[in-house]
Amino acid sequence: MGFLGRLRRISRPLSPQVVMLLLSAFCIVSVFISAYYLYGVKRELEPSGRLQTTDCDDPKVTPSRLLPPKNLLPSDSSRTDLMVLVFVESLYSQLGQEIIAILESSRFKYRTEIAPGKGDMPTLTDKDRGRFSLIIYENLLKYVNLDAWNRELLDKYCVEYGVGIIGFFKANENSLLSAQLKGFPLYLHSNLWLKDCIINPKSPLLYITKSTGAEKGLLPGEDWTVFQSNHSTYEPVLLAKTKSAESIPHMNLDAALHATVVQDLGLHDGIQRVLFGNNLNFWLHKLVFVDAVSFLTGKRLSLSLDRYILVDIDDIFVGKEGTRMKKNDVKALLDTQNELRVHVPNFTFNLGFSGKFFHTGTDEEDQGDDLLLSYVNEFWWFPHMWSHMQPHLFHNQSVLAEQMVLNRKFATDHGIPTNMGYAVAPHHSGVYPVHVQLYQSWKQVWNIKVTSTEEYPHLKPARYRHGFIHNGIMVLPRQTCGLFTHTIFYNEYPGGAVELDKIINGGELFLTVLLNPISIFMTHLSNYGNDRLGLYTFKNLIRFVQMWTNLKLQTLPPVQLAQKYFQIFPEEKDPLWQDPCEDKRHKDIWSKEKTCDRFPKLLIIGPQKTGTTALYLFLGMHPELSSNFPSSETFEEIQFFNGHNYHKGIDWYMEFFPIPSNTTTDLYFEKSANYFDSEVAAKRASMLLPKAKIITILINPIDRAYSWYQHQRAHDDPVAGKYTFYEVITADVGAPSRVRTLQSRCLVPGWYSTHLERWLSYYHSNQILVLDGDLLRKEPALVMEKVQKFLGVRNVINYQKILAFDPKKGFWCQLLEGGKTKCLGKSKGRKYPEMDSDSRTFLRDYYRDHNIELSKLLYKMGQRLPNWLREELQNTR
């Protein structure tokens, strides 16, 4: 009873003051407990397998965390598209741009999104396939702090589709020195100075990266973050020492190794991740990042280990006195070549010569010329121009060929091989932009099969350089290596010798080899005399690559190299011609006889059977507008951007337009009605004519399909003559191929929204005018007023005064003097039998969704809906 009595006394109601005091005490205790566990101020932060103090160069001493790899969580990423989703802080953030640069250099497709905080996550799936095979966060905290809905959505996607995540943690002045990563058994220690980085040789991530000795010295920056965890899911990839013991409070870890890059094996939550404790400023981070992309995508986004390099030495025999090779330089060239062949199979310097300048140096340099020719069979040789002139300055092909013949004769007289099939033009003149005379002369005199240039599509950024094939000659991208004609002394290198070493050792030159399966390097004769910077550069580059990577370096002759290139990148065979006047470098090496004013500023793109020929005629009546010359094959249409004519080049295209005079300001235009639904025309046109205006004419796709069928019947198409319209449009996959082809030409151009969307991906909406084909047929003057406003012509013509309706033809024609008319040919305006109701019903249902999407697109463009589209939409309700 005594115990019960005491319990009753304790349970008596407490006064309000006592209750408030107890609540305050409870809150204070809770805050301290939370801080203790959240920030780890007094918490032990070391891994259970404590890192021992080690000498990183001692192979006998291995940190205890460098254990054999644990079992990885199996994942299946085969159900995803080969697309990387990159969440960036902004479109211009430095780290985001560096990530994108590596993806672009590797030719991996990607999509960027501004990292959402609480916004919507982009659509991750398309039916039963994942849209992305890898997720990258420029700022890891944007992933960690996602709102619950989006975080669950993303994590569930990653688990289901086997998609990994790469994240970067970049500390700043506001970062906590030590903290647990929210939701993960992982601790971060930030704002550290680090030194002496090593690679975990047991990391399952490594592919290109080779575990080697330490990268001695301080790592760049004082804002490093290291990772610590006792959970078995985390494995270190890169480790480094702290600069001083005070870097991590409460821990005497001066000599211990800490993970700067950590791999999450997915044992915690089913998602594999690679986390970086800094950005990509450190070259080893770039190397490991490439391996992380490869590993997390199951090597679906990965380059092979094979690397092909070719070192060109331009300007052999060319150069001022004092800059050329002497006998000792030539001997060093051969000795270095033999030395490098031990590490790079078949390594051979490729020498480009201009024979006119043989023996034009000092006596010692002339002796060097002689010794070089005595070693003629030790090297590969290719022709420059005889007089080192730029080919685009030669407008007469025969004169250009004569120059090449002189160089060939020099080669023959001195025993220089002439069968390598490779040539390089001085200053890359004539290769791109294409000088037709150069390609023809090369083939005629030298039987050239391969060349290279740094100008396609532009000099910078270098990662965009690609190859192409033109007129039977394979054009490969050429790379710079930090050496130019004036860089001949080590201590006088721009920015100091340290800059050259930085380029070689993990810098731009190293990254070129890392990210390009094939690299042709441009050097010059002057780089191999004096301090022989060319030899220094490539000896050290190859040493560095073999020290830090598993890449397999080798060299192939130019023709074999080009064949290998287009085996790897077959999609690059077709060129993309660009406006030479948009790039000053291109304009400088383009013939002065050519002008970009000869390009059209307006394209009528179709589709076929919508009234494009009538519009072409009406535009030609305007005094400020000039159409192209007719083609002998395709009449008023050039059909350049959509077919085989494109490979004839821009010189061929320009021949269809007049040479502009100083007194005319005509706006040139062309009409090719099959541009509209072409899969390649929009991209090609935008590259060459980025500022052009585009006009498309749309009629009811049902009527367009029927008109095309009847057009084919009128031209005696045997398929159209044999099968009814309904049979053609309803044919199934088992129908004869010729029926399916006709079906496609009837139906596919009517997917208006699909094709218009493609054009809008290359041209701004204010550059595109959509015309109502029915209105053009009934009230052409009204439509032409709209067209003139769109084109911005100074002289607005009243087409009511120059057009007349021809009742016999049934359409509007050009009004001539004396009341006569000039109309389109007999093939235009034909009268066809009425379409059967079954076909119209089928097509109305077939085009319903396409028309709905078209209406949305036109609304988005701010353009009026054609009357026929309004009617069709009303019929769908």
mmCIF file of C-alpha atoms in Angstrom, residues 70-225:
data_model
loop_
_atom_site.group_PDB
_atom_site.id
_atom_site.type_symbol
_atom_site.label_atom_id
_atom_site.label_comp_id
_atom_site.label_asym_id
_atom_site.label_seq_id
_atom_site.Cartn_x
_atom_site.Cartn_y
_atom_site.Cartn_z
ATOM 1 C CA LYS A 70 32.692 -6.929 -52.722
ATOM 2 C CA ASN A 71 29.858 -8.551 -54.629
ATOM 3 C CA LEU A 72 28.106 -5.985 -56.784
ATOM 4 C CA LEU A 73 24.357 -5.735 -56.898
ATOM 5 C CA PRO A 74 23.328 -7.163 -60.289
ATOM 6 C CA SER A 75 21.591 -4.705 -62.567
ATOM 7 C CA ASP A 76 20.043 -4.806 -66.016
ATOM 8 C CA SER A 77 20.386 -1.551 -67.930
ATOM 9 C CA SER A 78 19.593 -3.059 -71.317
ATOM 10 C CA ARG A 79 16.034 -1.739 -71.121
ATOM 11 C CA THR A 80 17.182 1.854 -71.281
ATOM 12 C CA ASP A 81 18.054 4.152 -74.161
ATOM 13 C CA LEU A 82 21.693 5.178 -74.489
ATOM 14 C CA MET A 83 21.047 8.658 -73.170
ATOM 15 C CA VAL A 84 22.590 10.406 -70.150
ATOM 16 C CA LEU A 85 20.452 12.741 -68.062
ATOM 17 C CA VAL A 86 22.597 15.525 -66.644
ATOM 18 C CA PHE A 87 21.211 17.743 -63.884
ATOM 19 C CA VAL A 88 23.150 21.005 -63.868
ATOM 20 C CA GLU A 89 23.023 24.033 -61.595
ATOM 21 C CA SER A 90 22.645 26.322 -64.594
ATOM 22 C CA LEU A 91 23.271 26.208 -68.330
ATOM 23 C CA TYR A 92 26.563 28.037 -67.804
ATOM 24 C CA SER A 93 27.976 26.400 -64.672
ATOM 25 C CA GLN A 94 31.605 25.386 -65.088
ATOM 26 C CA LEU A 95 31.324 21.828 -63.800
ATOM 27 C CA GLY A 96 28.202 21.220 -65.859
ATOM 28 C CA GLN A 97 30.014 22.349 -68.989
ATOM 29 C CA GLU A 98 32.991 20.110 -68.197
ATOM 30 C CA ILE A 99 30.697 17.104 -67.770
ATOM 31 C CA ILE A 100 29.000 17.852 -71.075
ATOM 32 C CA ALA A 101 32.359 18.377 -72.806
ATOM 33 C CA ILE A 102 33.480 14.861 -71.863
ATOM 34 C CA LEU A 103 30.177 13.336 -72.987
ATOM 35 C CA GLU A 104 30.339 15.212 -76.286
ATOM 36 C CA SER A 105 33.969 14.250 -76.866
ATOM 37 C CA SER A 106 32.997 10.618 -76.296
ATOM 38 C CA ARG A 107 30.016 11.100 -78.648
ATOM 39 C CA PHE A 108 27.561 10.023 -75.945
ATOM 40 C CA LYS A 109 24.063 11.393 -76.239
ATOM 41 C CA TYR A 110 22.825 13.432 -73.317
ATOM 42 C CA ARG A 111 20.061 15.714 -72.130
ATOM 43 C CA THR A 112 20.552 18.550 -69.675
ATOM 44 C CA GLU A 113 18.033 19.702 -67.103
ATOM 45 C CA ILE A 114 18.264 22.401 -64.484
ATOM 46 C CA ALA A 115 18.393 20.417 -61.248
ATOM 47 C CA PRO A 116 14.942 20.535 -59.659
ATOM 48 C CA GLY A 117 14.561 21.326 -56.023
ATOM 49 C CA LYS A 118 10.856 20.823 -55.700
ATOM 50 C CA GLY A 119 10.014 20.993 -59.392
ATOM 51 C CA ASP A 120 8.893 18.228 -61.695
ATOM 52 C CA MET A 121 11.231 15.417 -62.651
ATOM 53 C CA PRO A 122 11.488 14.940 -66.453
ATOM 54 C CA THR A 123 9.674 11.942 -67.877
ATOM 55 C CA LEU A 124 11.889 8.949 -67.198
ATOM 56 C CA THR A 125 10.138 6.187 -69.138
ATOM 57 C CA ASP A 126 8.599 5.634 -72.530
ATOM 58 C CA LYS A 127 6.164 2.749 -72.283
ATOM 59 C CA ASP A 128 8.248 -0.139 -70.937
ATOM 60 C CA ARG A 129 11.660 1.375 -71.693
ATOM 61 C CA GLY A 130 13.757 3.718 -69.649
ATOM 62 C CA ARG A 131 14.711 6.943 -71.407
ATOM 63 C CA PHE A 132 18.062 7.303 -69.628
ATOM 64 C CA SER A 133 20.862 4.852 -68.904
ATOM 65 C CA LEU A 134 22.723 7.104 -66.464
ATOM 66 C CA ILE A 135 21.917 10.038 -64.171
ATOM 67 C CA ILE A 136 24.530 12.694 -63.366
ATOM 68 C CA TYR A 137 24.131 15.393 -60.732
ATOM 69 C CA GLU A 138 26.495 18.344 -60.910
ATOM 70 C CA ASN A 139 25.511 19.060 -57.303
ATOM 71 C CA LEU A 140 24.992 15.926 -55.241
ATOM 72 C CA LEU A 141 22.934 17.836 -52.675
ATOM 73 C CA LYS A 142 20.284 18.580 -55.296
ATOM 74 C CA TYR A 143 19.727 14.828 -55.476
ATOM 75 C CA VAL A 144 19.919 14.267 -51.733
ATOM 76 C CA ASN A 145 17.481 17.108 -51.003
ATOM 77 C CA LEU A 146 14.898 16.245 -53.624
ATOM 78 C CA ASP A 147 11.348 16.388 -52.341
ATOM 79 C CA ALA A 148 10.027 13.018 -51.240
ATOM 80 C CA TRP A 149 7.836 12.494 -54.317
ATOM 81 C CA ASN A 150 10.567 13.105 -56.905
ATOM 82 C CA ARG A 151 13.213 11.291 -54.879
ATOM 83 C CA GLU A 152 11.064 8.206 -54.656
ATOM 84 C CA LEU A 153 10.241 8.471 -58.360
ATOM 85 C CA LEU A 154 13.905 8.711 -59.379
ATOM 86 C CA ASP A 155 15.167 6.029 -57.004
ATOM 87 C CA LYS A 156 12.434 3.627 -58.062
ATOM 88 C CA TYR A 157 13.377 4.220 -61.702
ATOM 89 C CA CYS A 158 17.054 3.579 -60.991
ATOM 90 C CA VAL A 159 16.321 0.334 -59.154
ATOM 91 C CA GLU A 160 13.861 -0.999 -61.726
ATOM 92 C CA TYR A 161 15.974 -0.180 -64.780
ATOM 93 C CA GLY A 162 19.418 -0.708 -63.307
ATOM 94 C CA VAL A 163 20.439 2.926 -63.738
ATOM 95 C CA GLY A 164 23.353 4.360 -61.776
ATOM 96 C CA ILE A 165 23.993 7.872 -60.483
ATOM 97 C CA ILE A 166 27.133 10.005 -60.550
ATOM 98 C CA GLY A 167 27.244 12.923 -58.144
ATOM 99 C CA PHE A 168 29.694 15.692 -57.313
ATOM 100 C CA PHE A 169 30.034 17.348 -53.930
ATOM 101 C CA LYS A 170 31.813 20.695 -54.133
ATOM 102 C CA ALA A 171 32.333 22.270 -50.736
ATOM 103 C CA ASN A 172 32.106 26.020 -50.172
ATOM 104 C CA GLU A 173 32.595 28.419 -47.278
ATOM 105 C CA ASN A 174 29.134 27.529 -45.926
ATOM 106 C CA SER A 175 29.696 23.767 -45.939
ATOM 107 C CA LEU A 176 29.805 21.959 -42.612
ATOM 108 C CA LEU A 177 33.253 20.592 -41.839
ATOM 109 C CA SER A 178 31.797 17.191 -40.952
ATOM 110 C CA ALA A 179 28.309 15.877 -41.591
ATOM 111 C CA GLN A 180 26.358 12.797 -42.509
ATOM 112 C CA LEU A 181 24.890 12.709 -45.997
ATOM 113 C CA LYS A 182 21.149 12.758 -45.431
ATOM 114 C CA GLY A 183 19.619 9.333 -45.884
ATOM 115 C CA PHE A 184 22.962 7.538 -46.395
ATOM 116 C CA PRO A 185 25.379 5.751 -44.026
ATOM 117 C CA LEU A 186 28.087 8.045 -45.359
ATOM 118 C CA TYR A 187 29.984 10.892 -43.732
ATOM 119 C CA LEU A 188 31.536 13.889 -45.451
ATOM 120 C CA HIS A 189 34.500 15.910 -44.219
ATOM 121 C CA SER A 190 34.892 19.080 -46.220
ATOM 122 C CA ASN A 191 37.070 22.092 -46.976
ATOM 123 C CA LEU A 192 40.298 20.125 -46.804
ATOM 124 C CA TRP A 193 43.729 20.479 -48.343
ATOM 125 C CA LEU A 194 44.776 17.126 -49.826
ATOM 126 C CA LYS A 195 47.964 15.688 -51.255
ATOM 127 C CA ASP A 196 49.476 12.512 -52.712
ATOM 128 C CA CYS A 197 46.521 10.867 -54.461
ATOM 129 C CA ILE A 198 46.525 7.131 -55.222
ATOM 130 C CA ILE A 199 44.155 4.756 -57.018
ATOM 131 C CA ASN A 200 42.595 1.768 -55.248
ATOM 132 C CA PRO A 201 43.873 -1.177 -57.330
ATOM 133 C CA LYS A 202 40.964 -3.342 -56.181
ATOM 134 C CA SER A 203 38.227 -0.943 -57.280
ATOM 135 C CA PRO A 204 35.792 -2.729 -59.627
ATOM 136 C CA LEU A 205 35.246 0.612 -61.356
ATOM 137 C CA LEU A 206 38.624 0.700 -63.072
ATOM 138 C CA TYR A 207 38.748 0.059 -66.805
ATOM 139 C CA ILE A 208 40.832 2.633 -68.622
ATOM 140 C CA THR A 209 42.392 3.819 -65.377
ATOM 141 C CA LYS A 210 45.488 1.914 -64.289
ATOM 142 C CA SER A 211 46.429 1.709 -60.628
ATOM 143 C CA THR A 212 49.934 3.072 -60.354
ATOM 144 C CA GLY A 213 52.057 5.072 -57.933
ATOM 145 C CA ALA A 214 50.968 8.225 -56.206
ATOM 146 C CA GLU A 215 50.283 11.567 -57.871
ATOM 147 C CA LYS A 216 52.645 13.353 -55.530
ATOM 148 C CA GLY A 217 52.041 16.889 -54.341
ATOM 149 C CA LEU A 218 49.080 19.038 -53.421
ATOM 150 C CA LEU A 219 45.786 18.480 -55.175
ATOM 151 C CA PRO A 220 44.337 21.628 -56.772
ATOM 152 C CA GLY A 221 42.188 23.670 -54.410
ATOM 153 C CA GLU A 222 41.546 23.836 -50.684
ATOM 154 C CA ASP A 223 37.903 22.772 -50.772
ATOM 155 C CA TRP A 224 38.161 19.005 -51.002
ATOM 156 C CA THR A 225 35.673 16.611 -49.452
#
